[in-house]
């Protein structure tokens, strides 16, 4: 008679993850948009690129990336000798999906005089087709270094690209992708919330549409928004990005109130990233146990993609991931 085995649950699950972390010599990374329980057990919590950089600097043999696939791919690009696992390989990104490599290649070939500045939320193949990768924290520093007469393709996020065009009076050619999370915010509902909390500033991610950005007191990356939360003088902040970042704000600033900006239905539930939500404690346990699903990238492709990442780090390394959290 076979003996049924059961996966651990609750506190046993957390203990097993910690055991496997030590046994595998693994570092666990969690993006700000992950569930609170994943953030709380991670070795590092932060923005995607800074997490990959931190993991590369460790002596870990295994990187378990609680995020989405392009983030785990970036970790593998920077740490080719480490095993990189993702709790759920279906954890994708609407921006990555919006920019298929073959279509992006054809777009580049149709505009041979343009250089390609590409947001990090894209596939490894698109990174390999790009000149410089940017993050939401590094994009402004990088664009300010590019001559005004140099034509630029910016993709895949048209809202981030549009924000940068307006701020720098550029005319970058924009790929028409959007983040489904930030696209869901409602200007009408945000105005209602501002009326309910008069004087409360709004912090918004630049992936938001201009109708949201126009009402923001602070626009920046997730790390930048977290820093703003620590320094703004009031006691209430409206946050227009994926609401799981509020967990870090509440931990750091328990005496302040943080309110997620609403979607069209009047609440922030529609702004929870469905891809990030695919990762769970149970899947993290399984991927550390089995070292699967595993990220694999062909070496020639990895090196091409790394060139565009290296160019960004050369031009703006001091801006990457300011404010990310390491576990004490």
mmCIF file of N, CA, C and O in Angstrom, residues 63-117:
data_model
loop_
_atom_site.group_PDB
_atom_site.id
_atom_site.type_symbol
_atom_site.label_atom_id
_atom_site.label_comp_id
_atom_site.label_asym_id
_atom_site.label_seq_id
_atom_site.Cartn_x
_atom_site.Cartn_y
_atom_site.Cartn_z
ATOM 1 N N UNK A 63 19.003 31.140 -7.181
ATOM 2 C CA UNK A 63 18.176 32.337 -7.042
ATOM 3 C C UNK A 63 16.726 31.918 -7.246
ATOM 4 O O UNK A 63 16.373 31.389 -8.303
ATOM 5 N N UNK A 64 15.899 32.127 -6.222
ATOM 6 C CA UNK A 64 14.458 31.901 -6.349
ATOM 7 C C UNK A 64 13.809 33.275 -6.458
ATOM 8 O O UNK A 64 13.815 34.042 -5.494
ATOM 9 N N UNK A 65 13.290 33.592 -7.632
ATOM 10 C CA UNK A 65 12.790 34.941 -7.908
ATOM 11 C C UNK A 65 11.270 34.951 -7.839
ATOM 12 O O UNK A 65 10.596 34.435 -8.716
ATOM 13 N N UNK A 66 10.745 35.533 -6.781
ATOM 14 C CA UNK A 66 9.303 35.719 -6.661
ATOM 15 C C UNK A 66 8.962 37.030 -7.368
ATOM 16 O O UNK A 66 9.054 38.118 -6.797
ATOM 17 N N UNK A 67 8.635 36.898 -8.616
ATOM 18 C CA UNK A 67 8.330 38.025 -9.482
ATOM 19 C C UNK A 67 7.723 37.483 -10.755
ATOM 20 O O UNK A 67 6.957 36.515 -10.714
ATOM 21 N N UNK A 68 8.071 38.081 -11.885
ATOM 22 C CA UNK A 68 7.573 37.571 -13.169
ATOM 23 C C UNK A 68 8.746 37.151 -14.039
ATOM 24 O O UNK A 68 9.910 37.411 -13.721
ATOM 25 N N UNK A 69 8.441 36.517 -15.168
ATOM 26 C CA UNK A 69 9.483 35.813 -15.915
ATOM 27 C C UNK A 69 10.589 36.733 -16.417
ATOM 28 O O UNK A 69 11.775 36.368 -16.357
ATOM 29 N N UNK A 70 10.244 37.935 -16.918
ATOM 30 C CA UNK A 70 11.323 38.775 -17.434
ATOM 31 C C UNK A 70 12.307 39.151 -16.320
ATOM 32 O O UNK A 70 13.495 39.369 -16.583
ATOM 33 N N UNK A 71 11.816 39.216 -15.072
ATOM 34 C CA UNK A 71 12.698 39.519 -13.945
ATOM 35 C C UNK A 71 13.644 38.349 -13.672
ATOM 36 O O UNK A 71 14.850 38.546 -13.449
ATOM 37 N N UNK A 72 13.112 37.139 -13.688
ATOM 38 C CA UNK A 72 13.959 35.959 -13.484
ATOM 39 C C UNK A 72 14.941 35.801 -14.637
ATOM 40 O O UNK A 72 16.098 35.409 -14.438
ATOM 41 N N UNK A 73 14.505 36.120 -15.860
ATOM 42 C CA UNK A 73 15.412 36.089 -17.006
ATOM 43 C C UNK A 73 16.579 37.056 -16.793
ATOM 44 O O UNK A 73 17.728 36.744 -17.096
ATOM 45 N N UNK A 74 16.268 38.270 -16.279
ATOM 46 C CA UNK A 74 17.320 39.260 -16.039
ATOM 47 C C UNK A 74 18.315 38.744 -15.009
ATOM 48 O O UNK A 74 19.532 38.944 -15.138
ATOM 49 N N UNK A 75 17.800 38.077 -13.977
ATOM 50 C CA UNK A 75 18.695 37.490 -12.977
ATOM 51 C C UNK A 75 19.625 36.467 -13.621
ATOM 52 O O UNK A 75 20.819 36.397 -13.292
ATOM 53 N N UNK A 76 19.110 35.674 -14.542
ATOM 54 C CA UNK A 76 19.939 34.677 -15.225
ATOM 55 C C UNK A 76 20.951 35.345 -16.149
ATOM 56 O O UNK A 76 22.104 34.892 -16.259
ATOM 57 N N UNK A 77 20.566 36.444 -16.803
ATOM 58 C CA UNK A 77 21.493 37.177 -17.665
ATOM 59 C C UNK A 77 22.690 37.657 -16.857
ATOM 60 O O UNK A 77 23.837 37.583 -17.310
ATOM 61 N N UNK A 78 22.433 38.140 -15.636
ATOM 62 C CA UNK A 78 23.504 38.678 -14.797
ATOM 63 C C UNK A 78 24.232 37.600 -13.990
ATOM 64 O O UNK A 78 25.347 37.837 -13.525
ATOM 65 N N UNK A 79 23.603 36.433 -13.813
ATOM 66 C CA UNK A 79 24.203 35.353 -13.006
ATOM 67 C C UNK A 79 24.114 34.030 -13.758
ATOM 68 O O UNK A 79 23.394 33.110 -13.355
ATOM 69 N N UNK A 80 24.838 33.890 -14.866
ATOM 70 C CA UNK A 80 24.683 32.689 -15.697
ATOM 71 C C UNK A 80 25.105 31.401 -15.010
ATOM 72 O O UNK A 80 24.639 30.316 -15.391
ATOM 73 N N UNK A 81 25.966 31.496 -14.003
ATOM 74 C CA UNK A 81 26.441 30.290 -13.326
ATOM 75 C C UNK A 81 25.557 29.867 -12.164
ATOM 76 O O UNK A 81 25.793 28.814 -11.549
ATOM 77 N N UNK A 82 24.564 30.658 -11.844
ATOM 78 C CA UNK A 82 23.628 30.311 -10.772
ATOM 79 C C UNK A 82 22.383 29.648 -11.360
ATOM 80 O O UNK A 82 21.987 29.938 -12.505
ATOM 81 N N UNK A 83 21.781 28.763 -10.601
ATOM 82 C CA UNK A 83 20.470 28.214 -10.971
ATOM 83 C C UNK A 83 19.422 29.256 -10.612
ATOM 84 O O UNK A 83 19.401 29.764 -9.484
ATOM 85 N N UNK A 84 18.561 29.605 -11.574
ATOM 86 C CA UNK A 84 17.492 30.574 -11.330
ATOM 87 C C UNK A 84 16.157 29.868 -11.523
ATOM 88 O O UNK A 84 15.897 29.274 -12.577
ATOM 89 N N UNK A 85 15.326 29.921 -10.485
ATOM 90 C CA UNK A 85 14.006 29.294 -10.553
ATOM 91 C C UNK A 85 12.929 30.349 -10.316
ATOM 92 O O UNK A 85 13.136 31.342 -9.615
ATOM 93 N N UNK A 86 11.775 30.104 -10.930
ATOM 94 C CA UNK A 86 10.609 30.976 -10.822
ATOM 95 C C UNK A 86 9.458 30.119 -10.312
ATOM 96 O O UNK A 86 9.182 29.064 -10.882
ATOM 97 N N UNK A 87 8.780 30.522 -9.242
ATOM 98 C CA UNK A 87 7.736 29.656 -8.693
ATOM 99 C C UNK A 87 6.671 29.239 -9.705
ATOM 100 O O UNK A 87 6.202 28.110 -9.679
ATOM 101 N N UNK A 88 6.293 30.152 -10.623
ATOM 102 C CA UNK A 88 5.292 29.818 -11.637
ATOM 103 C C UNK A 88 5.753 30.397 -12.969
ATOM 104 O O UNK A 88 5.820 31.611 -13.136
ATOM 105 N N UNK A 89 6.044 29.521 -13.935
ATOM 106 C CA UNK A 89 6.567 29.986 -15.221
ATOM 107 C C UNK A 89 5.515 30.726 -16.036
ATOM 108 O O UNK A 89 5.837 31.401 -17.012
ATOM 109 N N UNK A 90 4.249 30.650 -15.632
ATOM 110 C CA UNK A 90 3.191 31.407 -16.309
ATOM 111 C C UNK A 90 3.096 32.841 -15.800
ATOM 112 O O UNK A 90 2.262 33.614 -16.281
ATOM 113 N N UNK A 91 3.927 33.208 -14.831
ATOM 114 C CA UNK A 91 3.927 34.579 -14.318
ATOM 115 C C UNK A 91 4.624 35.467 -15.341
ATOM 116 O O UNK A 91 5.836 35.646 -15.327
ATOM 117 N N UNK A 92 3.834 36.001 -16.256
ATOM 118 C CA UNK A 92 4.364 36.793 -17.350
ATOM 119 C C UNK A 92 4.183 38.283 -17.114
ATOM 120 O O UNK A 92 4.180 38.756 -15.977
ATOM 121 N N UNK A 93 4.019 39.049 -18.185
ATOM 122 C CA UNK A 93 3.906 40.504 -18.087
ATOM 123 C C UNK A 93 3.197 40.990 -19.341
ATOM 124 O O UNK A 93 3.572 40.607 -20.461
ATOM 125 N N UNK A 94 2.192 41.836 -19.173
ATOM 126 C CA UNK A 94 1.454 42.339 -20.335
ATOM 127 C C UNK A 94 2.348 43.181 -21.242
ATOM 128 O O UNK A 94 2.151 43.205 -22.463
ATOM 129 N N UNK A 95 3.332 43.872 -20.670
ATOM 130 C CA UNK A 95 4.252 44.654 -21.493
ATOM 131 C C UNK A 95 5.138 43.744 -22.335
ATOM 132 O O UNK A 95 5.342 43.991 -23.531
ATOM 133 N N UNK A 96 5.657 42.691 -21.727
ATOM 134 C CA UNK A 96 6.454 41.735 -22.502
ATOM 135 C C UNK A 96 5.615 41.113 -23.610
ATOM 136 O O UNK A 96 6.053 41.006 -24.763
ATOM 137 N N UNK A 97 4.378 40.726 -23.278
ATOM 138 C CA UNK A 97 3.495 40.095 -24.262
ATOM 139 C C UNK A 97 3.174 41.035 -25.422
ATOM 140 O O UNK A 97 2.933 40.585 -26.548
ATOM 141 N N UNK A 98 3.157 42.352 -25.139
ATOM 142 C CA UNK A 98 2.775 43.319 -26.170
ATOM 143 C C UNK A 98 3.852 43.540 -27.215
ATOM 144 O O UNK A 98 3.612 44.195 -28.232
ATOM 145 N N UNK A 99 5.049 43.007 -26.982
ATOM 146 C CA UNK A 99 6.203 43.312 -27.838
ATOM 147 C C UNK A 99 6.892 42.031 -28.296
ATOM 148 O O UNK A 99 7.988 41.698 -27.819
ATOM 149 N N UNK A 100 6.294 41.300 -29.249
ATOM 150 C CA UNK A 100 6.921 40.074 -29.751
ATOM 151 C C UNK A 100 8.243 40.404 -30.450
ATOM 152 O O UNK A 100 8.343 41.382 -31.195
ATOM 153 N N UNK A 101 9.270 39.595 -30.225
ATOM 154 C CA UNK A 101 10.590 39.915 -30.777
ATOM 155 C C UNK A 101 10.613 40.120 -32.288
ATOM 156 O O UNK A 101 11.271 41.050 -32.779
ATOM 157 N N UNK A 102 9.925 39.285 -33.043
ATOM 158 C CA UNK A 102 9.975 39.427 -34.501
ATOM 159 C C UNK A 102 9.348 40.742 -34.963
ATOM 160 O O UNK A 102 9.841 41.391 -35.899
ATOM 161 N N UNK A 103 8.261 41.150 -34.311
ATOM 162 C CA UNK A 103 7.631 42.424 -34.673
ATOM 163 C C UNK A 103 8.515 43.595 -34.271
ATOM 164 O O UNK A 103 8.615 44.598 -34.997
ATOM 165 N N UNK A 104 9.169 43.480 -33.116
ATOM 166 C CA UNK A 104 10.069 44.550 -32.686
ATOM 167 C C UNK A 104 11.273 44.637 -33.629
ATOM 168 O O UNK A 104 11.718 45.741 -33.978
ATOM 169 N N UNK A 105 11.774 43.499 -34.075
ATOM 170 C CA UNK A 105 12.889 43.475 -35.021
ATOM 171 C C UNK A 105 12.504 44.178 -36.324
ATOM 172 O O UNK A 105 13.267 45.003 -36.853
ATOM 173 N N UNK A 106 11.303 43.883 -36.820
ATOM 174 C CA UNK A 106 10.835 44.525 -38.054
ATOM 175 C C UNK A 106 10.649 46.024 -37.855
ATOM 176 O O UNK A 106 10.945 46.827 -38.751
ATOM 177 N N UNK A 107 10.178 46.418 -36.682
ATOM 178 C CA UNK A 107 9.981 47.837 -36.359
ATOM 179 C C UNK A 107 11.322 48.563 -36.356
ATOM 180 O O UNK A 107 11.447 49.669 -36.894
ATOM 181 N N UNK A 108 12.320 47.952 -35.781
ATOM 182 C CA UNK A 108 13.658 48.539 -35.772
ATOM 183 C C UNK A 108 14.203 48.667 -37.191
ATOM 184 O O UNK A 108 14.793 49.690 -37.560
ATOM 185 N N UNK A 109 14.020 47.639 -37.988
ATOM 186 C CA UNK A 109 14.542 47.661 -39.357
ATOM 187 C C UNK A 109 13.849 48.726 -40.201
ATOM 188 O O UNK A 109 14.449 49.262 -41.143
ATOM 189 N N UNK A 110 12.602 49.054 -39.858
ATOM 190 C CA UNK A 110 11.868 50.099 -40.583
ATOM 191 C C UNK A 110 12.324 51.495 -40.195
ATOM 192 O O UNK A 110 11.974 52.473 -40.871
ATOM 193 N N UNK A 111 13.084 51.609 -39.107
ATOM 194 C CA UNK A 111 13.573 52.909 -38.631
ATOM 195 C C UNK A 111 15.067 52.788 -38.316
ATOM 196 O O UNK A 111 15.483 52.873 -37.155
ATOM 197 N N UNK A 112 15.899 52.604 -39.363
ATOM 198 C CA UNK A 112 17.322 52.298 -39.133
ATOM 199 C C UNK A 112 18.122 53.438 -38.518
ATOM 200 O O UNK A 112 19.215 53.200 -37.982
ATOM 201 N N UNK A 113 17.600 54.659 -38.568
ATOM 202 C CA UNK A 113 18.326 55.783 -37.989
ATOM 203 C C UNK A 113 18.058 55.955 -36.500
ATOM 204 O O UNK A 113 18.669 56.787 -35.841
ATOM 205 N N UNK A 114 17.119 55.172 -35.952
ATOM 206 C CA UNK A 114 16.745 55.275 -34.539
ATOM 207 C C UNK A 114 17.569 54.305 -33.687
ATOM 208 O O UNK A 114 17.873 53.191 -34.123
ATOM 209 N N UNK A 115 17.913 54.734 -32.467
ATOM 210 C CA UNK A 115 18.403 53.794 -31.480
ATOM 211 C C UNK A 115 17.208 53.322 -30.652
ATOM 212 O O UNK A 115 16.175 54.013 -30.599
ATOM 213 N N UNK A 116 17.341 52.175 -30.028
ATOM 214 C CA UNK A 116 16.235 51.604 -29.255
ATOM 215 C C UNK A 116 16.539 51.670 -27.768
ATOM 216 O O UNK A 116 17.446 50.998 -27.276
ATOM 217 N N UNK A 117 15.775 52.522 -27.071
ATOM 218 C CA UNK A 117 15.748 52.520 -25.609
ATOM 219 C C UNK A 117 14.570 51.655 -25.211
ATOM 220 O O UNK A 117 13.430 51.950 -25.587
#
